[in-house]
XYZ file of C-alpha atoms in Angstrom:
577
model
C 106.579 74.354 96.536
C 108.984 75.258 93.747
C 110.714 71.841 93.613
C 113.962 73.869 93.423
C 116.773 72.506 95.660
C 120.356 73.110 96.279
C 122.432 70.368 94.666
C 123.604 68.237 97.594
C 124.019 64.596 98.543
C 121.072 62.696 99.803
C 120.700 62.746 103.618
C 122.738 60.023 105.328
C 121.311 60.398 108.735
C 118.250 61.827 110.483
C 116.721 63.177 113.760
C 113.141 63.247 114.725
C 111.686 66.132 116.595
C 108.527 68.220 117.217
C 110.232 71.396 116.360
C 113.493 72.423 114.616
C 114.900 75.967 115.116
C 117.467 77.128 112.671
C 119.627 79.898 114.235
C 120.977 80.589 117.697
C 120.544 84.321 118.254
C 117.976 85.943 120.523
C 115.027 84.870 118.465
C 115.983 81.360 117.756
C 117.090 80.446 121.367
C 114.037 82.224 122.925
C 111.651 80.214 120.682
C 113.575 76.920 121.360
C 113.501 77.442 125.174
C 109.760 78.206 125.047
C 108.930 75.116 123.094
C 111.152 72.931 125.086
C 109.624 74.156 128.251
C 106.228 73.120 127.029
C 107.447 69.495 126.603
C 108.062 69.600 122.703
C 111.104 67.791 121.357
C 113.151 70.733 120.176
C 116.325 70.638 118.060
C 118.410 73.705 117.617
C 120.557 73.944 114.404
C 123.052 76.721 113.982
C 125.680 77.522 111.284
C 128.589 77.986 113.650
C 128.713 77.823 117.363
C 125.675 78.581 119.526
C 127.056 82.020 120.355
C 128.441 82.916 116.956
C 125.372 84.643 115.412
C 124.536 88.333 115.070
C 123.076 88.755 118.326
C 126.410 88.835 120.182
C 127.590 91.658 118.035
C 124.840 93.991 119.039
C 126.331 96.864 121.051
C 123.683 99.425 121.592
C 120.909 97.551 123.358
C 117.376 96.661 123.487
C 114.519 99.188 123.226
C 111.419 99.024 125.393
C 109.173 101.452 127.292
C 110.831 100.698 130.735
C 111.538 104.139 132.032
C 109.519 106.443 134.211
C 107.198 108.497 132.026
C 107.849 106.419 128.954
C 104.918 104.466 127.323
C 104.411 101.884 124.694
C 102.391 104.528 122.746
C 105.555 106.820 122.555
C 107.718 103.863 121.488
C 105.059 103.104 118.791
C 105.201 106.786 117.496
C 108.911 106.825 117.219
C 108.894 103.498 115.375
C 106.180 104.557 112.904
C 108.143 107.798 112.173
C 111.460 105.833 111.466
C 109.617 103.381 109.250
C 108.670 106.121 106.824
C 105.018 105.115 106.390
C 105.499 101.429 105.738
C 105.303 99.986 109.254
C 102.383 97.715 109.846
C 100.887 99.412 112.943
C 99.299 96.261 114.285
C 102.657 94.566 114.223
C 104.407 97.644 115.961
C 101.642 97.828 118.638
C 102.311 94.141 119.351
C 105.986 94.761 119.648
C 105.896 97.801 121.910
C 103.019 96.504 124.109
C 104.453 93.063 124.743
C 108.107 94.237 124.725
C 108.537 95.430 128.388
C 107.365 92.115 129.789
C 109.481 90.180 127.230
C 112.482 92.096 128.477
C 111.638 91.250 132.090
C 111.319 87.554 131.224
C 114.742 87.759 129.489
C 116.144 89.137 132.778
C 114.421 86.260 134.537
C 116.350 83.878 132.072
C 119.559 85.370 133.390
C 120.443 88.333 131.390
C 122.073 91.134 133.376
C 121.535 94.757 132.227
C 123.474 97.727 133.589
C 121.758 99.595 136.387
C 121.666 103.174 137.653
C 122.565 104.180 141.214
C 119.119 103.516 142.473
C 119.192 100.052 141.150
C 116.822 100.566 138.188
C 117.739 99.551 134.711
C 120.079 102.253 133.103
C 118.558 103.586 129.845
C 120.161 105.548 127.006
C 119.006 107.083 123.804
C 119.663 106.150 120.206
C 118.727 107.698 116.834
C 114.989 108.272 116.335
C 114.036 107.874 119.971
C 112.615 110.832 121.813
C 113.159 109.206 125.224
C 115.948 107.264 127.022
C 114.616 103.734 126.480
C 117.624 101.657 125.497
C 118.629 98.997 128.060
C 122.386 97.951 127.731
C 124.663 95.550 129.306
C 128.448 95.717 129.811
C 128.440 99.249 128.585
C 128.300 98.392 124.783
C 128.138 94.541 125.079
C 124.454 93.997 125.240
C 124.216 91.383 122.486
C 127.126 89.380 124.089
C 125.325 89.326 127.499
C 122.010 88.272 125.978
C 123.736 85.468 123.963
C 125.561 84.351 127.115
C 122.373 84.083 129.186
C 120.301 82.310 126.432
C 123.103 79.860 125.545
C 123.571 79.033 129.292
C 119.865 78.423 129.529
C 119.859 76.226 126.480
C 122.712 74.138 127.938
C 121.103 73.917 131.321
C 117.818 72.718 129.663
C 119.891 70.113 127.852
C 118.357 71.005 124.408
C 119.606 68.936 121.353
C 121.804 71.214 119.467
C 123.584 70.670 116.221
C 126.397 73.260 115.717
C 128.421 73.895 112.640
C 125.567 73.131 110.392
C 124.284 74.781 107.282
C 120.625 74.234 106.586
C 120.021 73.486 102.976
C 116.240 73.021 102.111
C 112.851 72.491 103.594
C 111.318 69.009 103.581
C 107.521 68.731 102.997
C 104.886 66.015 103.211
C 102.463 64.903 100.409
C 100.074 67.996 101.231
C 102.875 70.478 101.018
C 103.224 71.002 104.772
C 106.623 71.518 106.447
C 108.191 68.158 107.477
C 111.593 69.322 108.505
C 114.878 70.356 106.917
C 117.948 68.993 105.228
C 121.380 70.238 106.522
C 125.125 69.708 106.199
C 127.200 69.353 109.361
C 130.759 70.397 108.878
C 132.721 67.543 110.386
C 132.226 68.020 114.037
C 130.098 66.406 116.687
C 128.021 63.299 116.506
C 126.751 64.073 112.989
C 128.677 64.534 109.760
C 127.765 65.382 106.240
C 124.332 65.899 104.961
C 121.404 64.755 107.072
C 117.890 65.676 107.906
C 115.791 66.775 110.974
C 112.116 65.554 110.556
C 109.662 67.876 112.264
C 106.301 69.321 111.487
C 107.294 72.890 112.583
C 110.346 74.695 111.340
C 111.428 78.095 112.781
C 113.874 80.042 110.690
C 115.904 82.463 112.840
C 118.889 82.542 110.589
C 119.618 86.278 110.862
C 120.550 88.699 108.036
C 122.243 88.800 104.695
C 124.830 91.586 105.008
C 127.376 89.546 103.336
C 125.768 90.289 99.968
C 127.772 93.544 100.223
C 131.431 94.173 100.274
C 131.486 95.863 103.662
C 129.152 95.011 106.416
C 128.772 94.869 110.254
C 127.395 91.368 109.898
C 129.397 88.198 110.723
C 130.572 85.990 108.003
C 127.669 83.544 108.544
C 125.172 86.152 107.385
C 124.837 84.991 103.858
C 120.943 85.102 103.487
C 120.528 81.380 103.904
C 117.184 81.525 105.450
C 115.558 83.788 102.956
C 117.040 81.678 100.088
C 115.666 78.496 101.646
C 112.313 80.173 102.023
C 112.267 81.288 98.391
C 113.037 77.832 97.031
C 110.392 76.366 99.389
C 107.823 78.795 97.712
C 107.430 81.210 100.530
C 106.912 84.920 100.019
C 109.464 87.571 100.912
C 108.828 91.225 101.399
C 110.603 94.600 101.559
C 113.946 93.110 100.706
C 114.937 96.454 99.051
C 115.176 98.107 102.489
C 118.686 97.328 103.611
C 119.804 99.716 106.485
C 123.269 100.901 106.174
C 124.637 101.825 109.583
C 125.980 105.334 109.388
C 128.965 104.984 111.775
C 131.133 102.041 110.947
C 134.876 102.311 111.593
C 136.521 103.210 108.291
C 139.463 100.958 107.617
C 140.113 101.965 103.959
C 138.305 101.819 100.722
C 139.529 98.369 99.972
C 138.404 96.850 103.250
C 135.852 93.956 102.848
C 133.890 91.686 105.031
C 132.797 92.345 108.592
C 133.698 95.766 109.810
C 133.785 97.181 113.355
C 130.613 99.047 114.347
C 130.639 102.169 116.262
C 127.268 101.976 118.069
C 124.554 104.618 117.785
C 124.673 104.867 121.572
C 127.929 106.813 121.237
C 125.921 109.472 119.542
C 123.126 108.886 122.100
C 125.650 109.908 124.866
C 126.536 113.151 122.977
C 129.171 112.414 120.266
C 129.122 114.686 117.230
C 129.539 114.021 113.591
C 131.935 116.370 112.001
C 133.925 116.822 108.753
C 137.734 117.138 108.449
C 137.527 120.620 109.644
C 135.611 119.753 112.733
C 132.349 121.314 111.723
C 129.098 119.530 112.645
C 126.939 118.837 109.699
C 123.851 117.273 111.098
C 122.666 120.524 112.731
C 119.839 121.944 110.841
C 119.217 118.743 108.737
C 116.902 117.105 111.412
C 115.387 118.117 114.728
C 117.356 115.346 116.392
C 120.666 116.225 114.516
C 123.050 113.227 115.212
C 120.143 111.236 116.619
C 118.042 111.395 113.476
C 116.964 107.986 112.064
C 119.707 105.954 110.613
C 118.781 106.413 106.909
C 118.885 110.239 107.394
C 122.296 110.120 108.970
C 123.715 107.656 106.439
C 122.584 109.948 103.604
C 123.991 112.985 105.305
C 127.275 111.338 105.707
C 127.310 110.089 102.095
C 126.462 113.637 100.909
C 129.240 115.148 102.934
C 131.818 112.709 101.433
C 130.693 113.559 97.968
C 130.878 117.373 98.732
C 134.298 117.070 100.187
C 135.613 114.468 97.790
C 136.447 112.127 100.731
C 135.585 108.615 101.679
C 134.529 109.105 105.277
C 133.586 111.687 107.888
C 134.436 111.699 111.606
C 132.703 111.019 114.920
C 133.963 113.191 117.705
C 133.591 111.969 121.262
C 136.922 113.352 122.773
C 134.823 115.189 125.319
C 133.718 112.055 126.907
C 137.155 111.666 128.558
C 138.996 108.360 129.253
C 136.976 107.178 132.126
C 133.550 107.347 130.296
C 135.132 105.529 127.189
C 136.547 102.919 129.361
C 133.411 102.276 131.466
C 130.521 102.881 128.801
C 132.159 101.780 125.612
C 135.066 99.428 126.380
C 134.256 97.196 123.365
C 134.350 100.047 120.900
C 137.415 101.600 122.451
C 139.315 98.287 122.118
C 138.317 97.910 118.526
C 139.378 101.372 117.635
C 142.700 101.097 119.430
C 143.297 97.785 117.677
C 143.188 99.721 114.401
C 145.470 102.545 115.675
C 142.922 105.034 116.445
C 142.415 106.424 119.991
C 138.826 108.045 120.436
C 139.988 109.556 123.670
C 142.259 111.868 121.880
C 141.169 111.968 118.188
C 137.983 111.685 116.183
C 136.932 108.337 114.757
C 136.869 107.912 110.940
C 133.419 106.599 110.093
C 131.356 105.643 106.949
C 128.153 103.702 106.262
C 128.241 99.924 105.812
C 125.454 97.430 105.263
C 123.956 96.523 108.666
C 120.420 95.279 108.854
C 117.672 93.907 106.511
C 114.415 95.425 107.380
C 112.755 92.978 104.923
C 112.700 89.203 104.804
C 110.369 86.259 104.812
C 106.782 87.585 105.106
C 105.020 86.571 108.303
C 101.911 87.315 110.243
C 101.738 88.294 113.842
C 102.169 84.684 114.878
C 105.356 84.276 112.779
C 103.732 82.149 110.228
C 104.838 82.267 106.677
C 102.994 81.434 103.558
C 104.213 77.657 103.776
C 102.215 75.757 106.301
C 104.345 74.751 109.345
C 107.183 77.157 108.396
C 107.869 80.116 110.805
C 110.302 82.918 110.793
C 111.485 85.430 113.333
C 114.419 87.825 113.899
C 116.167 89.540 111.014
C 115.329 86.861 108.551
C 111.570 87.812 108.941
C 109.569 90.631 107.692
C 106.865 91.180 110.338
C 105.972 94.669 109.222
C 107.492 96.187 112.346
C 110.339 97.952 110.645
C 108.764 99.355 107.569
C 111.314 101.230 105.282
C 113.818 101.779 108.078
C 114.417 99.931 111.463
C 114.298 102.166 114.574
C 117.524 101.687 116.521
C 117.530 98.775 118.968
C 114.048 97.459 118.008
C 115.702 94.304 116.385
C 116.579 92.424 119.572
C 113.116 93.375 120.960
C 111.448 92.068 117.681
C 113.347 88.760 117.852
C 112.362 88.356 121.566
C 108.552 89.253 121.179
C 107.854 87.363 117.957
C 109.889 84.172 119.084
C 107.574 83.945 122.045
C 104.541 84.416 119.876
C 105.789 81.673 117.484
C 106.345 79.298 120.426
C 102.857 80.105 121.714
C 101.417 79.239 118.337
C 103.217 75.947 118.021
C 102.273 74.950 121.581
C 98.704 75.850 120.921
C 98.389 74.170 117.503
C 100.687 71.231 117.995
C 101.279 70.909 114.258
C 101.443 67.502 112.756
C 102.919 66.458 109.320
C 103.060 63.381 107.411
C 106.241 61.765 106.303
C 108.523 63.821 104.143
C 108.016 62.836 100.520
C 110.907 61.903 98.178
C 111.259 64.849 95.779
C 112.680 65.003 92.338
C 114.436 68.259 92.673
C 114.859 70.814 89.864
C 118.617 70.775 88.950
C 120.216 73.799 90.574
C 123.668 74.496 89.318
C 125.864 75.721 92.118
C 127.864 78.941 91.919
C 131.587 78.664 92.148
C 132.937 80.075 95.526
C 135.143 82.479 93.599
C 131.985 84.386 92.585
C 131.289 85.563 96.160
C 133.489 88.788 95.795
C 132.061 89.366 92.263
C 128.483 89.385 93.704
C 129.453 91.686 96.583
C 131.101 94.150 94.437
C 128.121 94.263 91.968
C 125.736 94.865 94.951
C 127.853 97.513 96.582
C 128.279 99.418 93.285
C 124.723 99.072 92.009
C 122.466 98.619 95.212
C 124.470 100.263 98.042
C 123.597 103.527 99.931
C 123.099 105.380 96.627
C 120.973 103.725 94.040
C 119.512 104.820 90.534
C 117.799 103.280 87.784
C 121.025 102.973 85.854
C 123.058 101.533 88.699
C 120.275 98.978 89.468
C 119.837 98.032 85.806
C 123.639 97.256 85.534
C 123.516 95.222 88.775
C 120.552 93.330 87.552
C 122.220 92.500 84.177
C 125.512 91.445 85.846
C 123.738 89.204 88.341
C 121.706 87.642 85.619
C 124.887 87.004 83.609
C 126.298 85.086 86.594
C 123.045 83.109 86.905
C 122.818 82.448 83.143
C 126.427 81.364 82.903
C 125.931 78.853 85.746
C 123.167 77.192 83.671
C 124.901 77.302 80.395
C 128.190 75.814 81.852
C 126.443 73.155 83.915
C 127.379 69.756 82.701
C 129.503 70.977 79.766
C 132.362 68.684 79.066
C 134.926 71.519 79.141
C 133.545 72.905 82.419
C 134.270 71.692 85.927
C 131.127 72.145 87.995
C 131.202 73.651 91.420
C 131.512 70.852 94.103
C 128.691 70.815 96.556
C 129.905 72.243 99.790
C 129.483 75.010 102.194
C 131.160 77.784 100.187
C 129.277 76.936 97.020
C 125.925 76.699 98.779
C 126.569 80.150 100.522
C 127.414 81.789 97.101
C 124.470 80.322 95.407
C 122.224 81.647 98.346
C 123.933 85.033 97.957
C 123.114 85.298 94.246
C 119.512 84.400 94.708
C 118.999 86.863 97.461
C 120.862 89.554 95.600
C 118.623 88.966 92.391
C 115.455 89.486 94.540
C 116.793 92.580 96.343
C 117.771 94.287 93.100
C 114.449 93.443 91.346
C 112.586 95.022 94.242
C 114.834 97.979 94.423
C 114.299 98.668 90.538
C 110.519 98.317 90.947
C 110.255 100.749 93.913
C 110.544 104.109 91.908
C 110.897 106.511 94.885
C 113.069 107.278 97.878
C 111.814 106.047 101.120
C 113.564 105.188 104.405
C 116.810 103.361 103.717
C 115.929 102.934 99.914
C 117.575 106.002 98.295
C 116.989 106.507 94.606
C 119.157 109.389 93.177
C 116.825 109.411 90.070
C 113.620 109.414 92.272
C 114.620 111.595 95.201
C 111.068 112.168 96.578
C 108.771 109.936 98.641
C 105.655 108.991 96.711
C 102.972 107.996 99.120
C 100.147 107.940 96.533
C 101.848 105.160 94.534
C 104.492 103.581 96.744
C 103.131 103.499 100.278
C 102.814 99.792 99.613
C 105.000 96.550 100.166
C 106.621 94.651 97.382
C 106.170 90.908 97.828
C 108.324 88.403 95.893
C 108.198 84.794 95.362
C 110.108 82.332 93.192
C 108.240 80.063 90.708
C 109.082 76.455 89.737
C 110.474 77.777 86.462
C 112.874 80.174 88.466
C 110.865 83.310 87.695
C 110.794 86.076 90.255
C 107.114 87.238 90.556
C 106.669 90.647 92.317
C 103.400 92.073 93.547
C 102.571 95.262 95.212
C 100.074 95.169 98.132
C 97.048 97.472 98.216
C 97.924 99.229 101.440
C 100.879 99.600 103.882
C 99.361 97.004 106.088
C 100.540 93.472 105.690
C 97.194 91.520 105.889
C 97.002 87.802 106.564
C 99.455 85.379 104.968
C 97.980 83.174 102.285
C 99.165 79.831 100.939
C 101.953 80.304 98.460
C 100.825 81.256 94.927
C 97.404 82.595 95.973
C 98.154 86.002 94.773
C 100.016 85.128 91.511
C 97.313 86.596 89.301
C 97.107 90.051 91.056
C 96.932 92.955 88.614
C 100.022 94.458 90.052
C 102.240 91.447 89.599
C 105.421 91.731 87.523
C 107.331 88.673 86.365
C 111.078 88.838 86.067
C 112.079 85.854 83.779
C 115.251 83.848 84.338
C 116.943 81.709 81.858
C 115.489 78.227 81.111
C 117.332 75.222 82.139
C 119.479 73.661 79.421
């Protein structure tokens, strides 16, 4: 444990449970339902409403070997190729082998997928897949349907839920085991203000961290809270440098910030073409799958074309679909485009890459266990080793589903117990001003976006450290008004911590691999960098980076066990005044 905590009032109320699940996407709700079905007292905590997480925004679908002639082995091969040599094969094999039955159980929970004329599940293709293996719902509303089914199941099971609650920090007992979480409820429901859920098992399923960048497909709640909490708790994170930029996001202008409308990869899967302003296809000859190449390759190709033509976007041309196909297969995307004055039935769609998915996160084993006893992670907040350096399209919903079930099985089998949460004397943690949010996002977009270099990353690191240092120097000064504890200040403080870790890892990885593109190191270097970077935060706020010996993850170890590894690098941070 680091002893570092967010500055917050002491808990004024508490709930006792066996398990607390933080997050209400496919991963969190699946884990909660399985735990509750086994008789465990389960509490679900979510930052907004139950159906407001990233899952409901997923358009394309969920990948699994469900079609005739398809096999888990073929799904594994496509995943390993997309992951650019950094997937943990044991984790991928677990995903693709257990995935089909997990999808069938999801259907049993009440999720309805689109079907073909013969009644079988309709399947499409997306980038990196050599077969049609993407199950979808409502045309392009797969996430919304999965969220609907799981939320209904949670309500039918009468699970204890706490909505509009930002989780702050981990509670531990005298032996350092997980004992629950502190959280702040934003003035609605039976709880208000800062409280605690006491539980010997905590499952973090908080989603992504896309809000560290100016433009993202992620909802506003995706501020990296789970990764930041885990770091403060002493857990290891891995592969945070691998942020996937979705290549086809509706371009709304160079000054557009926040959540941007996604144009699903499934549109390309059904035959749409990427073209320049002259209508020329530019993916032909760049990859055997052309527009269906893995996302990192397509994002790079679009970026290269914008540089070549001196423009800010390219186009996605699907006019040949016709009105009927657009209305039936992609009604959500059609409506979003038309809402912004673009009719894809009659004109190409302007598109550009935007931050989309974090392939890295809190390091776990195949049972979802982190390096902190009793703390689990699944979904986008976790790094299971499945995605490697670049997530294969539509593997994310499947990963959340499969590993949530594995976590629930482990908790049900182990029945973890913890002592009473011990009173802590937290290390003072100056809060960032809410106004710093935009500054952090612009720093990250300029320095650690699709294009990165030693110079851009060095500038980003320096600017982030200046913000961090300034917060310490100003804290408590008579002439300075400290940030008031509250949701906005906590979120920005989390964003800064996650950004610092991401940039530190990106600077250390001196190669181009997957969605980590270094202009100054354009080649992939398997001899030196077919390895994972693992980061943790020390009690004196230093970031310790170590490089693994192989591309495999290996078992999780108690926090701090590998501090003295020969490949470790320490990134000092300012001492507290």
